[in-house]
Structures are given as structure tokens and as C-alpha cells.
Coordinates of C-alpha atoms in Angstrom, one line a residue:
M1 CA 138.3 91.4 101.2
E2 CA 137.8 93.0 98.2
Q3 CA 137.4 96.4 96.9
T4 CA 133.6 96.5 96.5
Q5 CA 133.4 94.6 99.3
M6 CA 134.5 96.7 101.1
L7 CA 132.3 99.0 100.1
G8 CA 129.5 97.3 99.9
K9 CA 130.3 96.7 103.7
R10 CA 130.9 100.3 104.5
G11 CA 127.5 101.2 103.0
E12 CA 125.4 98.5 105.0
D13 CA 126.9 99.9 108.3
L14 CA 126.8 103.3 107.4
A15 CA 122.6 102.4 106.7
A16 CA 122.6 100.1 110.3
D17 CA 123.4 103.6 111.8
Y18 CA 121.0 105.8 110.3
L19 CA 118.0 103.4 110.5
Q20 CA 119.2 103.1 114.2
R21 CA 119.2 106.3 114.4
K22 CA 115.3 106.3 113.5
G23 CA 114.9 104.3 115.8
Y24 CA 114.6 101.3 114.0
R25 CA 115.8 98.1 116.1
I26 CA 118.5 95.5 113.9
L27 CA 117.6 92.5 114.5
A28 CA 120.0 90.6 111.5
R29 CA 122.6 91.9 109.6
N30 CA 123.2 89.2 106.2
F31 CA 121.1 87.1 106.8
R32 CA 122.0 84.1 104.6
C33 CA 119.7 81.6 102.3
R34 CA 119.3 80.1 99.9
R35 CA 118.3 82.8 97.8
G36 CA 121.3 85.5 98.0
E37 CA 121.6 87.6 100.9
L38 CA 118.9 90.2 103.9
D39 CA 120.8 93.1 104.2
I40 CA 119.0 94.1 107.2
V41 CA 115.9 92.9 109.2
A42 CA 114.7 95.7 111.3
E43 CA 111.2 96.3 113.0
K44 CA 110.4 99.3 114.2
G45 CA 106.2 100.1 115.3
G46 CA 105.2 96.8 114.9
V47 CA 106.9 96.4 111.3
L48 CA 109.4 93.7 110.5
V49 CA 111.4 95.3 107.9
F50 CA 113.9 94.0 105.4
A51 CA 116.5 96.6 103.5
E52 CA 118.1 95.6 100.3
V53 CA 121.2 98.7 100.5
K54 CA 122.6 100.0 97.8
T55 CA 126.3 100.9 97.7
R56 CA 128.0 103.0 94.4
R57 CA 131.3 105.5 93.9
S58 CA 129.8 107.0 91.3
L59 CA 126.4 108.1 89.0
A60 CA 127.9 106.2 86.2
F61 CA 125.3 102.5 85.4
G62 CA 121.9 104.9 87.4
L63 CA 121.1 105.4 91.0
P64 CA 121.9 102.8 93.2
G65 CA 118.1 101.3 93.6
E66 CA 117.6 100.7 90.4
A67 CA 119.6 98.1 90.7
V68 CA 116.9 95.6 92.6
T69 CA 115.1 95.0 89.2
P70 CA 112.7 92.3 89.4
K71 CA 114.4 89.5 90.0
K72 CA 116.3 91.1 93.1
Q73 CA 112.6 91.6 94.7
I74 CA 112.0 88.5 94.2
H75 CA 114.7 87.1 95.4
L76 CA 114.0 89.3 98.1
L77 CA 111.0 88.3 98.9
Q78 CA 111.2 85.4 98.3
G79 CA 114.5 85.4 101.6
A80 CA 112.3 87.5 103.6
A81 CA 109.4 84.6 103.3
Y82 CA 112.5 82.0 104.9
Y83 CA 113.2 84.9 107.5
C84 CA 109.5 84.0 108.7
R85 CA 110.0 80.3 108.7
T86 CA 112.8 80.1 110.3
Q87 CA 112.7 83.4 113.3
G88 CA 109.2 81.7 114.1
I89 CA 106.9 85.1 112.7
R90 CA 104.0 85.1 111.9
G91 CA 101.4 87.6 111.8
M92 CA 103.2 90.8 111.7
P93 CA 102.9 93.5 109.1
L94 CA 106.2 93.2 106.4
R95 CA 107.8 96.5 104.4
M96 CA 110.5 96.0 101.8
D97 CA 112.9 99.0 101.7
V98 CA 116.2 99.9 99.8
V99 CA 118.8 102.0 101.7
E100 CA 121.1 103.2 98.5
V101 CA 123.6 105.3 99.4
L102 CA 126.1 107.1 96.9
F103 CA 129.6 108.1 97.4
L104 CA 130.5 111.1 96.0
E105 CA 133.6 113.0 96.2
E106 CA 134.2 110.1 99.7
K107 CA 131.5 112.4 101.7
P108 CA 127.8 109.9 101.8
Y109 CA 124.6 110.3 100.9
L110 CA 121.4 108.4 101.9
H111 CA 118.2 107.6 100.5
H112 CA 115.8 105.8 102.4
I113 CA 112.7 105.0 100.2
E114 CA 110.8 102.7 102.5
N115 CA 108.2 100.8 101.1
A116 CA 110.6 100.2 97.3
F117 CA 108.4 96.8 96.6
S118 CA 106.2 94.4 97.2

């Protein structure tokens, strides 16, 4: 596995663990569709949450969440709609979150941005 992929997987694992500790029920990870991949699909309090995880080793390219560009947001929204269609989900409130994972000196820092975009 490529080093960048390993970093991403490590970040996604930490994000999933964090969300579970916060009371989220993980429904899917790495759900693939034509528009890309949904990192984490979870549910909490009757709300379906699609969490995009962005992991970085430094701030050289800005905060991890800044990589969720408007184009990426559109793809995530389309992926979320596809997930709901294929899983038969209707009428459930949805939310798009971003979980930033930043490894500074190998210590992870997580920042969960709820309702990051719509």
C-alpha cells in the first residue's frame, strides 16, 4: 500500500473510532460509487451523517478540510444521494461533515466539523 494511502486509512480509522466514541453508529466505510467514495456513513439521533475524512502530516497545504473543494462537495452530495437511493433511505435528515486529521510529530489531532456544507 502506498504511503499516502496508508496515511489516509490511518486517518479514517481514527475518525471512525472517534465518531463511535461520540455515539455515532457506523453504517458504512469506503462506500464506492461512480462519483467517488464516501469515507464514513454513520447515524446518530436519527440523522444520517456522511463524513469526509481528510488527513495531513503538515499544514504546508493548509488545513485538511480545505481540500474539500466545491467540486468535491458536489461529488459527495451526489454520492450521498446515490447511497440513499440504493439503501432505500427516504425522509431521513442528512448531514455532511468533515473530519480533519492532522499528524504533527506523529501525534494525531482530530477536528470534527459538523454540517460542513450542504
